[in-house]
PDB file of C-alpha atoms in Angstrom:
ATOM      1  CA  LYS A  42       0.041  -0.019  -0.004  1.00  0.00           C
ATOM      2  CA  SER A  43       1.153   3.452  -0.906  1.00  0.00           C
ATOM      3  CA  LEU A  44       2.593   5.480   2.052  1.00  0.00           C
ATOM      4  CA  ILE A  45       1.323   8.750   0.323  1.00  0.00           C
ATOM      5  CA  PRO A  46      -2.272   9.845   1.501  1.00  0.00           C
ATOM      6  CA  THR A  47      -4.630   9.605  -1.231  1.00  0.00           C
ATOM      7  CA  SER A  48      -5.459  13.277  -1.273  1.00  0.00           C
ATOM      8  CA  LEU A  49      -1.710  14.135  -1.466  1.00  0.00           C
ATOM      9  CA  ALA A  50      -1.306  11.636  -4.414  1.00  0.00           C
ATOM     10  CA  ARG A  51      -4.089  13.259  -6.209  1.00  0.00           C
ATOM     11  CA  MET A  52      -2.610  16.698  -5.680  1.00  0.00           C
ATOM     12  CA  LEU A  53       0.841  15.578  -6.952  1.00  0.00           C
ATOM     13  CA  LEU A  54      -0.713  14.077  -9.953  1.00  0.00           C
ATOM     14  CA  ARG A  55      -2.576  17.265 -10.762  1.00  0.00           C
ATOM     15  CA  VAL A  56       0.569  19.255 -10.269  1.00  0.00           C
ATOM     16  CA  SER A  57       2.539  16.891 -12.561  1.00  0.00           C
ATOM     17  CA  VAL A  58      -0.037  16.920 -15.173  1.00  0.00           C
ATOM     18  CA  LEU A  59      -0.069  20.815 -15.004  1.00  0.00           C
ATOM     19  CA  LEU A  60       3.494  20.961 -15.189  1.00  0.00           C
ATOM     20  CA  ALA A  61       3.495  18.721 -18.250  1.00  0.00           C
ATOM     21  CA  VAL A  62       0.889  21.088 -19.961  1.00  0.00           C
ATOM     22  CA  LEU A  63       2.918  24.182 -19.085  1.00  0.00           C
ATOM     23  CA  ALA A  64       6.120  22.702 -20.713  1.00  0.00           C
ATOM     24  CA  THR A  65       4.284  21.808 -23.861  1.00  0.00           C
ATOM     25  CA  VAL A  66       2.793  25.330 -24.119  1.00  0.00           C
ATOM     26  CA  ALA A  67       6.270  26.848 -23.431  1.00  0.00           C
ATOM     27  CA  TYR A  68       7.792  24.646 -26.224  1.00  0.00           C
ATOM     28  CA  ALA A  69       5.016  25.563 -28.647  1.00  0.00           C
ATOM     29  CA  GLN A  70       5.622  29.308 -28.015  1.00  0.00           C
ATOM     30  CA  ARG A  71       9.403  29.339 -28.309  1.00  0.00           C
ATOM     31  CA  GLN A  72      10.423  31.414 -31.320  1.00  0.00           C
ATOM     32  CA  LEU A  73      13.377  31.916 -33.529  1.00  0.00           C
ATOM     33  CA  ILE A  74      15.867  34.355 -32.121  1.00  0.00           C
ATOM     34  CA  ARG A  75      17.876  37.365 -33.828  1.00  0.00           C
ATOM     35  CA  PRO A  76      21.575  37.149 -34.409  1.00  0.00           C
ATOM     36  CA  ASP A  77      24.007  38.351 -31.639  1.00  0.00           C
ATOM     37  CA  PRO A  78      26.664  40.594 -33.364  1.00  0.00           C
ATOM     38  CA  LYS A  79      29.497  39.266 -30.997  1.00  0.00           C
ATOM     39  CA  ALA A  80      28.519  35.571 -31.557  1.00  0.00           C
ATOM     40  CA  CYS A  81      28.365  36.295 -35.287  1.00  0.00           C
ATOM     41  CA  ALA A  82      31.946  37.952 -35.324  1.00  0.00           C
ATOM     42  CA  GLY A  83      33.300  35.234 -33.340  1.00  0.00           C
ATOM     43  CA  ARG A  84      31.500  32.152 -34.831  1.00  0.00           C
ATOM     44  CA  VAL A  85      33.554  29.211 -35.081  1.00  0.00           C
ATOM     45  CA  LYS A  86      34.622  28.340 -38.785  1.00  0.00           C
ATOM     46  CA  HIS A  87      35.059  24.737 -39.084  1.00  0.00           C
ATOM     47  CA  SER A  88      35.295  24.365 -42.829  1.00  0.00           C
ATOM     48  CA  ALA A  89      34.917  26.211 -45.955  1.00  0.00           C
ATOM     49  CA  THR A  90      36.440  23.588 -48.159  1.00  0.00           C
ATOM     50  CA  PHE A  91      32.981  22.615 -49.763  1.00  0.00           C
ATOM     51  CA  ARG A  92      32.054  26.228 -50.683  1.00  0.00           C
ATOM     52  CA  ASN A  93      34.709  28.831 -50.594  1.00  0.00           C
ATOM     53  CA  GLY A  94      34.221  31.364 -48.083  1.00  0.00           C
ATOM     54  CA  HIS A  95      30.911  29.642 -46.702  1.00  0.00           C
ATOM     55  CA  TYR A  96      31.535  28.263 -43.279  1.00  0.00           C
ATOM     56  CA  TYR A  97      30.077  25.254 -41.466  1.00  0.00           C
ATOM     57  CA  PHE A  98      29.916  24.232 -37.828  1.00  0.00           C
ATOM     58  CA  PHE A  99      29.786  20.578 -36.465  1.00  0.00           C
ATOM     59  CA  SER A 100      28.787  20.511 -33.046  1.00  0.00           C
ATOM     60  CA  TRP A 101      30.782  17.262 -32.288  1.00  0.00           C
ATOM     61  CA  THR A 102      34.062  18.723 -33.352  1.00  0.00           C
ATOM     62  CA  HIS A 103      33.739  21.826 -30.891  1.00  0.00           C
ATOM     63  CA  GLY A 104      34.745  21.200 -27.411  1.00  0.00           C
ATOM     64  CA  PRO A 105      31.927  23.035 -25.580  1.00  0.00           C
ATOM     65  CA  THR A 106      29.254  21.298 -27.593  1.00  0.00           C
ATOM     66  CA  ARG A 107      31.025  17.960 -28.174  1.00  0.00           C
ATOM     67  CA  GLN A 108      28.732  16.030 -25.923  1.00  0.00           C
ATOM     68  CA  HIS A 109      25.631  18.214 -26.404  1.00  0.00           C
ATOM     69  CA  GLU A 110      22.566  17.321 -28.098  1.00  0.00           C
ATOM     70  CA  ARG A 111      19.463  19.761 -28.562  1.00  0.00           C
ATOM     71  CA  ASP A 112      15.912  19.544 -29.885  1.00  0.00           C
ATOM     72  CA  TRP A 113      15.363  20.984 -33.389  1.00  0.00           C
ATOM     73  CA  LEU A 114      14.462  24.515 -32.270  1.00  0.00           C
ATOM     74  CA  ASP A 115      17.138  24.915 -29.786  1.00  0.00           C
ATOM     75  CA  ALA A 116      19.706  23.699 -32.227  1.00  0.00           C
ATOM     76  CA  ARG A 117      18.376  26.120 -34.868  1.00  0.00           C
ATOM     77  CA  ASN A 118      18.601  29.069 -32.433  1.00  0.00           C
ATOM     78  CA  ILE A 119      22.028  28.208 -31.510  1.00  0.00           C
ATOM     79  CA  CYS A 120      23.053  28.451 -35.313  1.00  0.00           C
ATOM     80  CA  ARG A 121      21.060  31.659 -35.817  1.00  0.00           C
ATOM     81  CA  LYS A 122      22.691  33.416 -32.839  1.00  0.00           C
ATOM     82  CA  HIS A 123      25.993  32.889 -34.772  1.00  0.00           C
ATOM     83  CA  CYS A 124      24.524  34.152 -38.070  1.00  0.00           C
ATOM     84  CA  GLN A 125      24.121  30.595 -39.241  1.00  0.00           C
ATOM     85  CA  ASP A 126      21.225  28.231 -39.668  1.00  0.00           C
ATOM     86  CA  LEU A 127      20.735  24.384 -39.687  1.00  0.00           C
ATOM     87  CA  VAL A 128      22.253  22.971 -42.617  1.00  0.00           C
ATOM     88  CA  SER A 129      20.296  22.559 -45.885  1.00  0.00           C
ATOM     89  CA  PHE A 130      21.175  20.051 -48.260  1.00  0.00           C
ATOM     90  CA  GLU A 131      20.409  21.479 -51.675  1.00  0.00           C
ATOM     91  CA  THR A 132      22.794  19.286 -53.632  1.00  0.00           C
ATOM     92  CA  GLN A 133      23.972  15.848 -53.362  1.00  0.00           C
ATOM     93  CA  ASP A 134      27.583  16.919 -53.128  1.00  0.00           C
ATOM     94  CA  GLU A 135      26.883  19.099 -50.162  1.00  0.00           C
ATOM     95  CA  ALA A 136      24.937  16.324 -48.373  1.00  0.00           C
ATOM     96  CA  ASN A 137      27.968  13.758 -49.060  1.00  0.00           C
ATOM     97  CA  PHE A 138      30.142  16.330 -47.608  1.00  0.00           C
ATOM     98  CA  VAL A 139      28.187  16.306 -44.151  1.00  0.00           C
ATOM     99  CA  TYR A 140      27.747  12.491 -44.359  1.00  0.00           C
ATOM    100  CA  GLU A 141      31.521  11.987 -44.514  1.00  0.00           C
ATOM    101  CA  SER A 142      32.044  13.814 -41.250  1.00  0.00           C
ATOM    102  CA  MET A 143      29.396  11.769 -39.553  1.00  0.00           C
ATOM    103  CA  ARG A 144      30.930   8.592 -40.725  1.00  0.00           C
ATOM    104  CA  GLN A 145      34.496   9.693 -39.700  1.00  0.00           C
ATOM    105  CA  ASN A 146      33.385  10.742 -36.366  1.00  0.00           C
ATOM    106  CA  ASN A 147      30.922   7.802 -35.783  1.00  0.00           C
ATOM    107  CA  VAL A 148      28.099  10.410 -35.199  1.00  0.00           C
ATOM    108  CA  LYS A 149      24.637   8.514 -34.834  1.00  0.00           C
ATOM    109  CA  TYR A 150      22.404  11.199 -36.162  1.00  0.00           C
ATOM    110  CA  ILE A 151      22.076  14.923 -36.713  1.00  0.00           C
ATOM    111  CA  TRP A 152      19.514  17.552 -37.122  1.00  0.00           C
ATOM    112  CA  THR A 153      19.227  19.477 -40.483  1.00  0.00           C
ATOM    113  CA  SER A 154      16.951  22.434 -41.224  1.00  0.00           C
ATOM    114  CA  GLY A 155      14.536  20.264 -43.076  1.00  0.00           C
ATOM    115  CA  ARG A 156      11.022  20.847 -42.184  1.00  0.00           C
ATOM    116  CA  LYS A 157       7.448  19.742 -42.933  1.00  0.00           C
ATOM    117  CA  CYS A 158       4.925  22.483 -43.766  1.00  0.00           C
ATOM    118  CA  ASN A 159       2.428  21.548 -41.030  1.00  0.00           C
ATOM    119  CA  PHE A 160       1.472  25.027 -39.739  1.00  0.00           C
ATOM    120  CA  ASP A 161      -0.940  27.912 -40.645  1.00  0.00           C
ATOM    121  CA  GLY A 162      -0.882  28.380 -44.404  1.00  0.00           C
ATOM    122  CA  CYS A 163       0.234  25.026 -45.400  1.00  0.00           C
ATOM    123  CA  ASP A 164      -3.268  24.008 -46.615  1.00  0.00           C
ATOM    124  CA  ARG A 165      -2.337  25.012 -50.018  1.00  0.00           C
ATOM    125  CA  PRO A 166      -3.134  22.296 -52.779  1.00  0.00           C
ATOM    126  CA  ASP A 167       0.469  22.190 -54.109  1.00  0.00           C
ATOM    127  CA  LEU A 168       1.592  21.112 -50.601  1.00  0.00           C
ATOM    128  CA  GLN A 169      -0.796  18.238 -50.243  1.00  0.00           C
ATOM    129  CA  PRO A 170      -0.305  15.629 -49.028  1.00  0.00           C
ATOM    130  CA  ASN A 171       2.222  17.336 -46.819  1.00  0.00           C
ATOM    131  CA  ILE A 172       4.188  14.157 -46.128  1.00  0.00           C
ATOM    132  CA  VAL A 173       5.004  14.070 -49.754  1.00  0.00           C
ATOM    133  CA  ARG A 174       4.960  17.625 -51.143  1.00  0.00           C
ATOM    134  CA  GLY A 175       5.297  19.644 -47.803  1.00  0.00           C
ATOM    135  CA  TRP A 176       8.965  19.445 -47.112  1.00  0.00           C
ATOM    136  CA  PHE A 177      11.314  22.373 -47.360  1.00  0.00           C
ATOM    137  CA  TRP A 178      14.648  23.609 -46.124  1.00  0.00           C
ATOM    138  CA  SER A 179      13.869  26.171 -43.467  1.00  0.00           C
ATOM    139  CA  GLY A 180      17.368  27.495 -43.304  1.00  0.00           C
ATOM    140  CA  SER A 181      17.263  28.596 -47.023  1.00  0.00           C
ATOM    141  CA  THR A 182      13.337  28.382 -47.686  1.00  0.00           C
ATOM    142  CA  ALA A 183      14.042  26.128 -50.691  1.00  0.00           C
ATOM    143  CA  ARG A 184      11.534  23.343 -51.504  1.00  0.00           C
ATOM    144  CA  ILE A 185      12.498  19.868 -51.164  1.00  0.00           C
ATOM    145  CA  SER A 186      11.534  17.823 -54.090  1.00  0.00           C
ATOM    146  CA  PRO A 187       8.238  15.670 -53.540  1.00  0.00           C
ATOM    147  CA  THR A 188       9.008  12.351 -52.279  1.00  0.00           C
ATOM    148  CA  ASP A 189       7.164  10.681 -55.378  1.00  0.00           C
ATOM    149  CA  ASP A 190       8.995  12.946 -57.971  1.00  0.00           C
ATOM    150  CA  LYS A 191       9.726  10.785 -60.997  1.00  0.00           C
ATOM    151  CA  SER A 192      11.558  13.584 -63.121  1.00  0.00           C
ATOM    152  CA  GLY A 193      15.067  12.199 -62.335  1.00  0.00           C
ATOM    153  CA  ASN A 194      15.762  15.229 -59.983  1.00  0.00           C
ATOM    154  CA  TRP A 195      17.539  14.541 -56.651  1.00  0.00           C
ATOM    155  CA  VAL A 196      14.700  14.010 -54.197  1.00  0.00           C
ATOM    156  CA  GLY A 197      17.068  13.669 -51.266  1.00  0.00           C
ATOM    157  CA  ASP A 198      18.291  10.594 -49.439  1.00  0.00           C
ATOM    158  CA  TRP A 199      15.233   9.200 -47.743  1.00  0.00           C
ATOM    159  CA  SER A 200      15.686   5.904 -46.121  1.00  0.00           C
ATOM    160  CA  ASN A 201      13.707   2.945 -47.263  1.00  0.00           C
ATOM    161  CA  THR A 202      13.081   1.853 -43.837  1.00  0.00           C
ATOM    162  CA  GLY A 203      12.531   3.104 -40.288  1.00  0.00           C
ATOM    163  CA  GLY A 204      11.316   1.970 -36.774  1.00  0.00           C
ATOM    164  CA  SER A 205       8.134   0.710 -38.546  1.00  0.00           C
ATOM    165  CA  GLY A 206      10.091  -0.822 -41.464  1.00  0.00           C
ATOM    166  CA  ARG A 207       8.450   1.276 -43.805  1.00  0.00           C
ATOM    167  CA  PRO A 208      10.043   3.883 -46.340  1.00  0.00           C
ATOM    168  CA  GLN A 209      10.556   7.397 -44.993  1.00  0.00           C
ATOM    169  CA  PRO A 210       8.992   9.734 -44.469  1.00  0.00           C
ATOM    170  CA  ASP A 211       6.241   7.737 -42.644  1.00  0.00           C
ATOM    171  CA  ASN A 212       5.168  10.020 -39.559  1.00  0.00           C
ATOM    172  CA  ARG A 213       5.270   6.946 -37.389  1.00  0.00           C
ATOM    173  CA  GLU A 214       5.121   8.870 -34.117  1.00  0.00           C
ATOM    174  CA  GLU A 215       2.108  10.582 -35.096  1.00  0.00           C
ATOM    175  CA  SER A 216      -0.012   7.498 -34.816  1.00  0.00           C
ATOM    176  CA  GLU A 217       1.836   6.179 -31.734  1.00  0.00           C
ATOM    177  CA  THR A 218       2.198   9.271 -29.622  1.00  0.00           C
ATOM    178  CA  GLY A 219       0.463  12.055 -31.234  1.00  0.00           C
ATOM    179  CA  ASN A 220       3.920  13.893 -32.167  1.00  0.00           C
ATOM    180  CA  ASP A 221       4.014  14.937 -35.727  1.00  0.00           C
ATOM    181  CA  GLU A 222       7.334  13.937 -37.435  1.00  0.00           C
ATOM    182  CA  ALA A 223       7.928  17.205 -38.850  1.00  0.00           C
ATOM    183  CA  CYS A 224      11.896  17.672 -38.929  1.00  0.00           C
ATOM    184  CA  ILE A 225      14.502  15.947 -40.826  1.00  0.00           C
ATOM    185  CA  ALA A 226      17.172  14.091 -39.314  1.00  0.00           C
ATOM    186  CA  VAL A 227      20.181  12.265 -40.758  1.00  0.00           C
ATOM    187  CA  LEU A 228      20.685   8.786 -39.262  1.00  0.00           C
ATOM    188  CA  ASN A 229      24.002   7.001 -39.554  1.00  0.00           C
ATOM    189  CA  ASN A 230      23.082   3.449 -40.320  1.00  0.00           C
ATOM    190  CA  PHE A 231      20.595   3.383 -37.453  1.00  0.00           C
ATOM    191  CA  TYR A 232      18.385   0.845 -39.130  1.00  0.00           C
ATOM    192  CA  ASN A 233      21.239  -0.740 -41.206  1.00  0.00           C
ATOM    193  CA  ASP A 234      20.196   1.402 -44.097  1.00  0.00           C
ATOM    194  CA  GLY A 235      23.299   3.575 -44.558  1.00  0.00           C
ATOM    195  CA  VAL A 236      23.456   7.437 -43.957  1.00  0.00           C
ATOM    196  CA  LYS A 237      19.997   8.407 -44.573  1.00  0.00           C
ATOM    197  CA  TRP A 238      17.128  10.945 -44.040  1.00  0.00           C
ATOM    198  CA  HIS A 239      14.369  10.260 -41.615  1.00  0.00           C
ATOM    199  CA  ASP A 240      11.418  12.208 -40.538  1.00  0.00           C
ATOM    200  CA  VAL A 241      11.471  12.655 -36.785  1.00  0.00           C
ATOM    201  CA  ALA A 242       9.477  14.601 -34.101  1.00  0.00           C
ATOM    202  CA  CYS A 243      11.141  17.846 -33.589  1.00  0.00           C
ATOM    203  CA  ASN A 244      11.386  17.621 -29.699  1.00  0.00           C
ATOM    204  CA  HIS A 245      14.074  14.675 -29.868  1.00  0.00           C
ATOM    205  CA  VAL A 246      17.595  15.854 -29.078  1.00  0.00           C
ATOM    206  CA  LYS A 247      20.557  15.382 -31.374  1.00  0.00           C
ATOM    207  CA  PRO A 248      23.719  16.872 -32.504  1.00  0.00           C
ATOM    208  CA  TRP A 249      23.569  19.491 -35.244  1.00  0.00           C
ATOM    209  CA  VAL A 250      25.352  21.158 -38.124  1.00  0.00           C
ATOM    210  CA  CYS A 251      25.075  24.963 -38.865  1.00  0.00           C
ATOM    211  CA  GLU A 252      26.025  26.709 -42.059  1.00  0.00           C
ATOM    212  CA  ASP A 253      26.549  30.385 -42.660  1.00  0.00           C
ATOM    213  CA  SER A 254      23.306  32.143 -43.583  1.00  0.00           C
ATOM    214  CA  GLU A 255      23.982  34.931 -46.102  1.00  0.00           C
ATOM    215  CA  GLU A 256      20.555  36.490 -45.079  1.00  0.00           C
ATOM    216  CA  LEU A 257      21.475  36.586 -41.418  1.00  0.00           C
ATOM    217  CA  LEU A 258      24.926  37.771 -42.119  1.00  0.00           C
ATOM    218  CA  ARG A 259      23.769  40.635 -44.315  1.00  0.00           C
ATOM    219  CA  PHE A 260      21.280  41.506 -41.463  1.00  0.00           C
ATOM    220  CA  ALA A 261      23.744  41.440 -38.732  1.00  0.00           C
ATOM    221  CA  ARG A 262      26.409  43.423 -40.941  1.00  0.00           C
ATOM    222  CA  PHE A 263      23.881  46.211 -41.731  1.00  0.00           C
ATOM    223  CA  THR A 264      22.414  46.286 -38.181  1.00  0.00           C
ATOM    224  CA  TYR A 265      25.751  46.233 -36.286  1.00  0.00           C
ATOM    225  CA  PRO A 266      28.187  47.914 -38.551  1.00  0.00           C
ATOM    226  CA  ASP A 267      30.786  48.195 -35.776  1.00  0.00           C
ATOM    227  CA  ALA A 268      30.784  44.374 -35.107  1.00  0.00           C
ATOM    228  CA  ASN A 269      33.429  43.487 -37.821  1.00  0.00           C
ATOM    229  CA  ILE A 270      31.569  40.557 -38.947  1.00  0.00           C
ATOM    230  CA  ALA A 271      33.666  38.701 -41.410  1.00  0.00           C
TER     231      ALA A 271
END
């Protein structure tokens, strides 16, 4: 028999439910942050070998973040603070560039800026069904080819399997827990499928890759001219 009185147990249950609701609301209300001029000027520049003068940041190769994992929005805001954004794979070569670092460093998974249009304004016919046609790179606003594109264009590296054994994206968690799998993560052979894309609920935590955002750099250089942002 429980040593906690029934009335106290009920109160604790109500408090725990309230805290869970408040946490959910707080998560939903979080917003994107503006760049910080000092952070932009001092941003870590891990590599510009793929695109000359365009820098990337790999969280697992930087001492202070080596062991850190963040949810999708936190990771994106860390990037944005430094005039960067989560990485957008707009070409196969750029994707391979990041995949190789994942392989070399045995990184299990990462966040990208990939996002499913599942919010206000996403009911346009050309985005339906959104699990097929609603994907885009939030870091660059570029559309991702529909997953059923037969034109021969590169549609990405979606896995042919996942937790339910189905091709990605499958929005598996939505039916299991109610969490929409609205963000794109890259998993490193997690399902014996190689380095592939998976749709994942955005509240999960992972390492991340940032890349310079020309839009945010222009904004910060104009707004903070004395910051000497290179």
